[in-house]
Each structure stands twice: as structure tokens, then as C-alpha cells.
Tab-separated table of C-alpha atoms and ligand atoms in Angstrom:
chain	number	residue	atom	x	y	z
A	727	MET	CA	-25.659	-28.529	4.433
A	728	ALA	CA	-23.917	-27.091	7.422
A	729	ASN	CA	-20.105	-26.810	7.389
A	730	SER	CA	-19.660	-28.038	3.792
A	731	PRO	CA	-17.735	-25.650	1.544
A	732	SER	CA	-19.941	-23.676	-0.830
A	733	VAL	CA	-19.854	-24.330	-4.587
A	734	LYS	CA	-18.415	-20.848	-5.012
A	735	HIS	CA	-15.565	-21.689	-2.635
A	736	ILE	CA	-14.805	-24.993	-4.395
A	737	VAL	CA	-14.722	-23.315	-7.820
A	738	LYS	CA	-12.494	-20.518	-6.512
A	739	ARG	CA	-10.099	-22.977	-4.893
A	740	SER	CA	-9.905	-25.060	-8.103
A	741	LEU	CA	-9.099	-21.964	-10.143
A	742	GLN	CA	-6.428	-21.006	-7.618
A	743	HIS	CA	-4.804	-24.434	-7.972
A	744	ILE	CA	-4.783	-24.083	-11.775
A	745	ALA	CA	-3.316	-20.558	-11.638
A	746	ALA	CA	-0.721	-21.630	-9.040
A	747	ALA	CA	0.342	-24.626	-11.167
A	748	PHE	CA	0.327	-23.020	-14.623
A	749	GLY	CA	0.678	-19.248	-14.056
A	750	PRO	CA	3.395	-17.124	-15.710
A	751	HIS	CA	5.731	-17.652	-12.723
A	752	ARG	CA	6.147	-21.247	-13.981
A	753	ARG	CA	7.081	-20.379	-17.561
A	754	THR	CA	10.010	-18.723	-19.313
A	755	PRO	CA	8.551	-15.767	-21.215
A	756	LYS	CA	9.591	-14.783	-24.758
A	757	GLU	CA	10.691	-11.364	-23.510
A	758	PRO	CA	11.757	-10.174	-20.028
A	759	THR	CA	8.885	-9.639	-17.624
A	760	LEU	CA	8.644	-7.732	-14.364
A	761	LEU	CA	6.206	-8.551	-11.582
A	762	ILE	CA	5.955	-5.714	-9.053
A	763	LEU	CA	4.469	-6.712	-5.715
A	764	MET	CA	2.614	-4.059	-3.707
A	765	TYR	CA	2.543	-4.285	0.085
A	766	HIS	CA	1.458	-1.755	2.674
A	767	ARG	CA	1.644	-2.934	6.295
A	768	ILE	CA	3.232	-6.016	7.866
A	769	LEU	CA	1.535	-6.570	11.234
A	770	PRO	CA	1.042	-9.552	13.546
A	771	GLU	CA	-2.616	-10.530	13.853
A	772	ASN	CA	-2.655	-9.689	17.568
A	773	ASP	CA	-0.937	-6.295	17.203
A	774	ALA	CA	-3.145	-3.448	18.448
A	775	ARG	CA	-2.401	-1.527	15.234
A	776	ALA	CA	-4.014	-4.305	13.168
A	777	ARG	CA	-7.373	-3.862	14.873
A	778	LEU	CA	-8.007	-0.457	13.294
A	779	GLU	CA	-6.713	-1.331	9.847
A	780	GLU	CA	-8.492	-2.392	6.636
A	781	PRO	CA	-7.972	-6.053	5.624
A	782	GLY	CA	-6.628	-4.983	2.230
A	783	MET	CA	-3.764	-3.123	3.881
A	784	MET	CA	-1.765	-5.817	5.609
A	785	VAL	CA	-0.168	-9.260	5.813
A	786	THR	CA	1.265	-10.957	8.907
A	787	PRO	CA	5.055	-11.407	9.262
A	788	GLU	CA	4.653	-15.192	8.871
A	789	THR	CA	2.690	-14.830	5.626
A	790	PHE	CA	5.176	-12.248	4.356
A	791	LYS	CA	8.090	-14.621	4.972
A	792	MET	CA	6.280	-17.407	3.103
A	793	HIS	CA	5.696	-15.000	0.168
A	794	MET	CA	9.345	-13.974	0.079
A	795	GLN	CA	10.578	-17.577	0.117
A	796	LEU	CA	8.320	-18.378	-2.852
A	797	ILE	CA	9.379	-15.247	-4.708
A	798	LYS	CA	13.037	-16.112	-4.221
A	799	GLN	CA	12.341	-19.578	-5.585
A	800	HIS	CA	10.514	-18.445	-8.738
A	801	PHE	CA	12.075	-15.054	-9.669
A	802	ASP	CA	15.210	-12.967	-9.961
A	803	VAL	CA	14.511	-10.233	-7.424
A	804	LEU	CA	15.887	-6.803	-8.392
A	805	PRO	CA	15.387	-3.330	-6.927
A	806	LEU	CA	12.775	-1.569	-9.092
A	807	SER	CA	15.214	1.220	-10.068
A	808	GLN	CA	17.773	-1.333	-11.242
A	809	TRP	CA	15.340	-3.141	-13.547
A	810	ILE	CA	14.414	0.204	-15.123
A	811	ASP	CA	18.094	1.200	-15.472
A	812	HIS	CA	18.940	-2.068	-17.191
A	813	LYS	CA	15.966	-1.704	-19.516
A	814	ASN	CA	16.815	1.921	-20.378
A	815	ASN	CA	20.437	0.957	-21.106
A	816	ASP	CA	19.423	-2.022	-23.236
A	817	GLU	CA	21.257	-4.365	-20.867
A	818	THR	CA	20.312	-8.011	-20.645
A	819	LEU	CA	17.549	-8.677	-18.139
A	820	PRO	CA	16.700	-12.026	-16.553
A	821	PRO	CA	13.510	-13.402	-18.139
A	822	ARG	CA	11.390	-13.331	-15.002
A	823	CYS	CA	12.072	-10.571	-12.482
A	824	CYS	CA	10.229	-9.408	-9.403
A	825	ALA	CA	10.465	-6.053	-7.608
A	826	ILE	CA	9.096	-5.830	-4.064
A	827	THR	CA	7.479	-2.514	-3.100
A	828	PHE	CA	5.875	-1.046	0.022
A	829	ASP	CA	3.603	1.994	-0.058
A	830	ASP	CA	3.460	4.838	2.490
A	831	GLY	CA	6.495	4.122	4.728
A	832	TRP	CA	4.873	2.397	7.706
A	833	ALA	CA	7.034	1.868	10.826
A	834	ASP	CA	5.985	-1.788	10.797
A	835	ASN	CA	7.940	-2.248	7.540
A	836	TYR	CA	11.079	-1.693	9.621
A	837	GLU	CA	9.877	-3.872	12.502
A	838	PHE	CA	8.533	-6.860	10.578
A	839	ALA	CA	9.438	-6.765	6.853
A	840	TYR	CA	13.042	-5.585	7.032
A	841	PRO	CA	14.230	-8.531	9.225
A	842	VAL	CA	12.766	-10.998	6.690
A	843	LEU	CA	14.309	-9.149	3.727
A	844	LYS	CA	17.679	-9.109	5.503
A	845	GLU	CA	17.496	-12.798	6.331
A	846	LEU	CA	16.651	-13.750	2.747
A	847	ARG	CA	18.874	-11.025	1.207
A	848	LEU	CA	16.052	-9.594	-0.907
A	849	PRO	CA	16.008	-5.961	-2.080
A	850	ALA	CA	12.873	-3.786	-1.909
A	851	THR	CA	11.619	-0.259	-2.516
A	852	ILE	CA	9.714	1.728	0.109
A	853	PHE	CA	7.669	4.657	-1.239
A	854	LEU	CA	7.746	7.448	1.353
A	855	VAL	CA	5.233	10.239	1.907
A	856	SER	CA	8.000	12.775	2.419
A	857	ASP	CA	6.275	15.308	4.709
A	858	MET	CA	4.767	12.656	6.987
A	859	ILE	CA	7.949	10.651	7.700
A	860	GLY	CA	9.105	11.222	11.273
A	861	THR	CA	5.811	12.864	12.308
A	862	ASP	CA	2.711	11.586	14.105
A	863	ARG	CA	0.384	12.584	11.232
A	864	LEU	CA	-2.096	9.932	10.134
A	865	PHE	CA	-3.598	9.165	6.715
A	866	TRP	CA	-7.305	9.928	6.590
A	867	PRO	CA	-8.498	6.280	6.603
A	868	GLU	CA	-6.614	5.729	9.880
A	869	ARG	CA	-7.937	9.061	11.216
A	870	VAL	CA	-11.497	7.865	10.475
A	871	ALA	CA	-10.833	4.574	12.300
A	872	HIS	CA	-9.281	6.282	15.331
A	873	THR	CA	-12.045	8.890	15.464
A	874	LEU	CA	-14.865	6.309	15.442
A	875	ALA	CA	-13.061	4.186	18.055
A	876	ALA	CA	-12.613	7.271	20.263
A	877	ILE	CA	-16.304	8.214	19.971
A	878	ALA	CA	-17.384	4.672	20.873
A	879	SER	CA	-15.188	4.534	23.948
A	880	ARG	CA	-15.282	8.128	25.168
A	881	CYS	CA	-18.519	9.821	24.094
A	882	PRO	CA	-21.067	7.402	22.534
A	883	ASN	CA	-23.852	9.846	23.391
A	884	LYS	CA	-22.362	12.329	20.880
A	885	TRP	CA	-23.059	9.981	17.945
A	886	ASN	CA	-26.021	12.115	16.919
A	887	ASP	CA	-24.031	15.316	16.664
A	888	PRO	CA	-24.522	16.829	13.163
A	889	CYS	CA	-20.733	16.987	12.622
A	890	LEU	CA	-20.857	13.176	12.198
A	891	ASN	CA	-23.645	13.075	9.617
A	892	TRP	CA	-21.240	12.681	6.682
A	893	LEU	CA	-20.077	9.340	8.134
A	894	LYS	CA	-23.648	7.995	8.173
A	895	PHE	CA	-24.209	6.926	4.601
A	896	ASN	CA	-26.851	4.453	5.567
A	897	ASN	CA	-28.531	4.853	8.929
A	898	THR	CA	-29.406	1.196	9.267
A	899	ASP	CA	-25.876	-0.077	8.511
A	900	TYR	CA	-23.825	2.463	10.361
A	901	ASP	CA	-24.444	3.059	14.005
A	902	TYR	CA	-20.973	3.315	15.470
A	903	GLY	CA	-21.907	5.358	18.518
A	904	SER	CA	-21.120	2.533	20.897
A	905	THR	CA	-19.413	-0.066	18.673
A	906	PRO	CA	-16.715	1.031	16.241
A	907	PRO	CA	-16.727	-0.571	12.758
A	908	ASP	CA	-14.980	-3.909	12.309
A	909	ARG	CA	-12.318	-4.218	9.576
A	910	GLU	CA	-14.745	-5.094	6.770
A	911	GLN	CA	-17.177	-2.327	7.740
A	912	LEU	CA	-14.281	0.106	7.920
A	913	SER	CA	-13.167	-0.888	4.450
A	914	ALA	CA	-16.683	-0.274	3.053
A	915	LEU	CA	-16.940	3.049	4.874
A	916	ILE	CA	-13.565	4.228	3.541
A	917	GLY	CA	-14.553	3.163	0.021
A	918	ARG	CA	-17.593	5.444	0.211
A	919	ILE	CA	-15.739	8.375	1.729
A	920	LYS	CA	-13.281	8.305	-1.192
A	921	ALA	CA	-15.897	10.223	-3.181
A	922	LEU	CA	-14.815	13.308	-1.194
A	923	THR	CA	-11.491	15.089	-1.722
A	924	ASP	CA	-8.561	14.455	0.647
A	925	LYS	CA	-8.644	18.087	1.799
A	926	ASP	CA	-12.378	17.948	2.499
A	927	ILE	CA	-12.067	14.711	4.484
A	928	HIS	CA	-9.246	16.077	6.646
A	929	SER	CA	-11.169	19.286	7.349
A	930	ARG	CA	-14.351	17.327	8.291
A	931	LEU	CA	-12.228	15.193	10.657
A	932	ASP	CA	-10.671	18.364	12.133
A	933	ASN	CA	-14.191	19.677	12.667
A	934	ILE	CA	-15.177	16.507	14.591
A	935	THR	CA	-12.062	16.773	16.767
A	936	THR	CA	-12.857	20.394	17.661
A	937	THR	CA	-16.637	20.047	18.024
A	938	LEU	CA	-16.507	16.923	20.203
A	939	ASN	CA	-13.306	17.997	21.975
A	940	LEU	CA	-11.818	14.702	20.889
A	941	ALA	CA	-8.029	15.039	20.993
A	942	ILE	CA	-6.695	11.685	19.773
A	943	GLN	CA	-3.279	10.528	20.981
A	944	THR	CA	-1.475	8.133	18.679
A	945	ARG	CA	2.121	7.041	18.506
A	946	PRO	CA	3.844	7.667	15.157
A	947	ALA	CA	2.643	5.064	12.687
A	948	LEU	CA	5.197	5.864	10.011
A	949	LEU	CA	8.966	5.428	9.795
A	950	GLY	CA	11.408	7.987	11.133
A	951	TRP	CA	14.349	9.181	9.016
A	952	LYS	CA	16.773	7.264	11.276
A	953	GLN	CA	15.055	3.965	10.471
A	954	VAL	CA	15.039	4.894	6.784
A	955	ALA	CA	18.797	5.580	6.945
A	956	GLU	CA	19.526	2.285	8.687
A	957	MET	CA	17.575	0.314	6.070
A	958	ARG	CA	19.202	2.187	3.202
A	959	GLN	CA	22.688	1.525	4.594
A	960	SER	CA	22.047	-2.211	4.403
A	961	GLY	CA	22.113	-1.830	0.621
A	962	LEU	CA	18.829	-3.743	0.398
A	963	ILE	CA	16.262	-0.985	0.743
A	964	GLU	CA	15.835	1.900	-1.692
A	965	THR	CA	13.447	4.788	-1.206
A	966	GLY	CA	10.981	6.159	-3.735
A	967	SER	CA	8.519	9.046	-3.579
A	968	HIS	CA	4.827	8.733	-2.733
A	969	THR	CA	4.164	12.526	-2.820
A	970	CYS	CA	4.546	15.038	0.044
A	971	ASN	CA	1.147	14.563	1.709
A	972	HIS	CA	-0.499	11.539	0.083
A	973	ILE	CA	-2.836	13.675	-2.005
A	974	ARG	CA	-4.688	11.737	-4.713
A	975	LEU	CA	-3.398	12.988	-8.074
A	976	THR	CA	-6.717	13.442	-9.858
A	977	SER	CA	-7.720	15.905	-12.565
A	978	GLY	CA	-9.502	18.084	-9.990
A	979	GLN	CA	-6.204	19.104	-8.369
A	980	ASP	CA	-4.697	22.446	-9.375
A	981	GLY	CA	-1.387	22.466	-11.241
A	982	ASP	CA	0.651	23.980	-8.392
A	983	THR	CA	-0.519	21.323	-5.933
A	984	LEU	CA	0.265	18.529	-8.401
A	985	ALA	CA	3.737	19.922	-9.095
A	986	HIS	CA	4.476	20.408	-5.401
A	987	GLU	CA	3.357	16.908	-4.440
A	988	VAL	CA	5.214	15.142	-7.248
A	989	VAL	CA	8.405	17.218	-7.482
A	990	ASP	CA	9.108	18.511	-3.954
A	991	SER	CA	8.674	15.097	-2.334
A	992	ARG	CA	11.697	13.942	-4.295
A	993	SER	CA	13.962	16.756	-3.046
A	994	THR	CA	12.827	16.277	0.579
A	995	ILE	CA	13.653	12.564	0.489
A	996	GLU	CA	16.961	13.179	-1.271
A	997	LYS	CA	17.886	15.848	1.297
A	998	ASN	CA	17.090	13.500	4.195
A	999	THR	CA	18.715	10.359	2.788
A	1000	GLY	CA	21.546	11.792	0.694
A	1001	ALA	CA	20.605	9.348	-2.058
A	1002	PRO	CA	18.963	9.926	-5.452
A	1003	VAL	CA	15.238	9.140	-5.787
A	1004	THR	CA	14.274	7.832	-9.219
A	1005	THR	CA	11.012	5.969	-8.569
A	1006	PHE	CA	7.512	7.333	-7.887
A	1007	CYS	CA	4.230	5.847	-6.688
A	1008	TYR	CA	0.777	7.438	-7.273
A	1009	PRO	CA	-1.304	7.555	-4.042
A	1010	ASN	CA	-4.371	5.319	-4.331
A	1011	GLY	CA	-3.181	4.592	-7.891
A	1012	ASP	CA	-4.844	7.786	-9.170
A	1013	HIS	CA	-2.845	9.258	-12.040
A	1014	CYS	CA	-4.340	12.070	-14.116
A	1015	PRO	CA	-2.459	12.871	-17.379
A	1016	GLU	CA	-0.811	15.929	-15.772
A	1017	ALA	CA	0.538	13.766	-12.937
A	1018	VAL	CA	1.936	11.212	-15.414
A	1019	THR	CA	3.679	14.029	-17.290
A	1020	LEU	CA	5.199	15.374	-14.057
A	1021	ALA	CA	6.302	11.865	-13.051
A	1022	SER	CA	7.874	11.346	-16.505
A	1023	GLU	CA	9.810	14.601	-16.189
A	1024	ASN	CA	11.111	13.883	-12.701
A	1025	TYR	CA	11.460	10.111	-12.246
A	1026	ALA	CA	12.781	7.119	-14.189
A	1027	CYS	CA	9.530	5.244	-13.513
A	1028	ALA	CA	6.201	5.395	-11.661
A	1029	VAL	CA	3.920	2.660	-10.373
A	1030	THR	CA	0.118	2.463	-10.287
A	1031	THR	CA	-2.319	0.023	-8.664
A	1032	ARG	CA	-3.411	-1.425	-12.035
A	1033	LYS	CA	-3.112	-5.181	-11.773
A	1034	GLY	CA	-0.740	-7.149	-13.998
A	1035	TRP	CA	2.811	-7.933	-15.080
A	1036	ASN	CA	5.078	-5.592	-17.049
A	1037	THR	CA	7.357	-6.034	-20.051
A	1038	CYS	CA	9.966	-3.713	-21.571
A	1039	HIS	CA	7.118	-2.243	-23.644
A	1040	THR	CA	4.929	-1.239	-20.689
A	1041	ASN	CA	4.875	2.543	-20.166
A	1042	ALA	CA	7.517	3.071	-17.449
A	1043	HIS	CA	5.387	5.799	-15.833
A	1044	THR	CA	2.218	3.743	-15.494
A	1045	LEU	CA	3.692	0.420	-14.380
A	1046	LYS	CA	1.316	-2.278	-13.189
A	1047	ARG	CA	1.558	-4.041	-9.830
A	1048	ILE	CA	-0.100	-6.866	-7.969
A	1049	GLY	CA	-1.381	-5.952	-4.512
A	1050	VAL	CA	-0.973	-8.601	-1.854
A	1051	HIS	CA	-2.849	-8.791	1.421
A	1052	GLU	CA	-3.570	-11.408	4.041
A	1053	ASP	CA	-7.156	-12.277	3.120
A	1054	ILE	CA	-6.181	-13.384	-0.413
A	1055	SER	CA	-2.681	-14.771	0.086
A	1056	ALA	CA	-2.459	-16.605	3.414
A	1057	ASP	CA	-1.370	-19.931	1.885
A	1058	LYS	CA	1.057	-20.845	-0.899
A	1059	THR	CA	-1.600	-21.739	-3.479
A	1060	ALA	CA	-3.570	-18.536	-2.907
A	1061	PHE	CA	-0.403	-16.421	-3.133
A	1062	LEU	CA	0.861	-18.067	-6.348
A	1063	ALA	CA	-2.620	-17.727	-7.863
A	1064	ARG	CA	-2.708	-14.079	-6.903
A	1065	ILE	CA	0.675	-13.256	-8.466
A	1066	SER	CA	-0.283	-15.039	-11.674
A	1067	GLY	CA	-2.485	-12.006	-12.325
A	1068	TRP	CA	-5.184	-14.336	-13.672
A	1069	LEU	CA	-7.644	-14.117	-10.788
B	1483	ZN	ZN1	-0.386	5.180	-0.222
């Protein structure tokens, strides 16, 4: 039947209603709990920057405001560092707390999230990639998106150049010579490329830029230190570390690189903000045992991308979070179901 919702959709929607009505945000737990929300980008649907971004990376300002109003209604919102301090000092914690976090340090956090947080007086933590703040460097997923868009618009006839072969995982699915990937295709492509190391991906992208003479002009996508300072001075925004260069902290990395990325990012942020940094976030959620040890030695806590709520007994250096993005949280029921951690 045309236009009727599928059985799968009806079942999913019913489960969302159950989770929204009976999830842990509705109950008083036996011991204090901490929900940590994970956001990346806050971008209006019609913003040019949203066109080249994966769906899992963003929410619109309107959706974000709706989320924050619900969070304020159902939780005590504390800065992440404060919840950890209270726990470490055996101080009384409210039964149901929420900490709001943003990964990477996108400029749009200042443009679209900060005004909402100020209006609602909600604190949050932004995890900065210390050596990329205030520069025009891009993360590799955005470099891939910009590169494919540039090829499609400027040199579609170069699509068969061997330097692009590594982007063609499946010749029938991926022919981006004249049409760049849409958001879903981009997400699938980036998922496959993750099998390569960060260093390898950046050097393959450098090779494309040189071989095809494809200089790509972008405006800085990340925050500058001035914006960071302004947000910090409000008393609402604290800064955490998300490494120096957004290197995935996997077992394949050598010890010096791991130490540099985890430890030096902290001193760079502290030098630029004049404030202590006590929280850490593992890029892509990857946390090899060596990285967890380094985080334990240098930070009061560290967050992963493992989904769930935390208690005082959760390891403070592998804290769980719940990632929120537009496609799964655009209405109140979907958002409350998502934060329940059940679906
Ligand atoms: Zn990140």
C-alpha cells in the first residue's frame, strides 16, 4: 500500500513511545546517575556547511533548543568536571544528572549552541582538538567530502585518475566524478575508509590535491581561541581535551604519539585559556589500554562513545555517552527514547 507507514516504522514508533514514557529519565534511581550527551555540530538545515556533513554529526538549532528544554525539565544539569569532583570528594550528588558535551570544537557551537545554552543557563563541555583550534585545518571526513565535491565541480574528467582508486570501494555504487556523494553515501564511504590509519588517509588526500592540482579553499570550520575565551568567561562553558590532532588512539599507535596526543593537548589548551583542563575525550571513541592509562594519569575523567548511562561505579576514564543527531531525535518522543539508552 502506497504511503502507509511500514510495519517496521510502526513497531519502532511504539517502542519509542514506551521508552519515552518509562525510560530512566522518568524514575528516581537508587544511586546517582549521570547521562552524558554527545553532540558534534549544530547547523541550520539550509546552511552550506550542512550539505557536506554526515547525518550523524549534526542537529539543527531548533532541535537542539527542544532537547535542552527537555533536559532542563528532567535532569540536574552539571558541568562534567563538577560531577566528577563531587563524586571523587564523596559529596552528595542529585539522583539524576546530565552533562552536555560537544566534540571537536566546531565554530557552529559558538554560533548556534552557545546562544541556546546562555538563554537556558545550561553548562556544557566542549572537547577541543588543541592544534586545530584557530586554524583552517579540516578533519579527514570533511576533507574527503570537500575533495569529492571539488572533483565533481572542477574536474569530473579526472575521476579515473589512479590517485582516486582508494575511494572506489565498489565501482557500481561509487561514481562521484560528476555528482558528489549525498550525506548517506558520504557516511557509508567514511565508514569504509576508517579501516585505514588517520596518517594514511591524510597523505592519500594530500596526494590527490597535488596530483589533480586541486587546491581547496575553505573557511575555518573550528572555533578560534577568542571565541573559546568568550564562552569560558560566561562561566557556562568548560573546555576539555580531544587530543592535539584528532588521531584515533588505537593499539597500532606508537607510545610517543599516544603520549603527545593525550598529554600535550592539555597543556596547549591550558596555555591558551588560562584554565585547568581535567576532562578528556577519545577521538572516534577508540581507547586502547595505553590511552586509558595516559588519560587516567593526566585527567580526572575521560569519555568514550559507548552508549549508556553512568553511575558512581562506572570507570571514570571510560565513561559512557549517548550520541544525539537530527535523524534520530527530531521530535520529543524520539529524543526521550534515545536518551533512555534502551533503543
Ligand atoms: Zn572528534
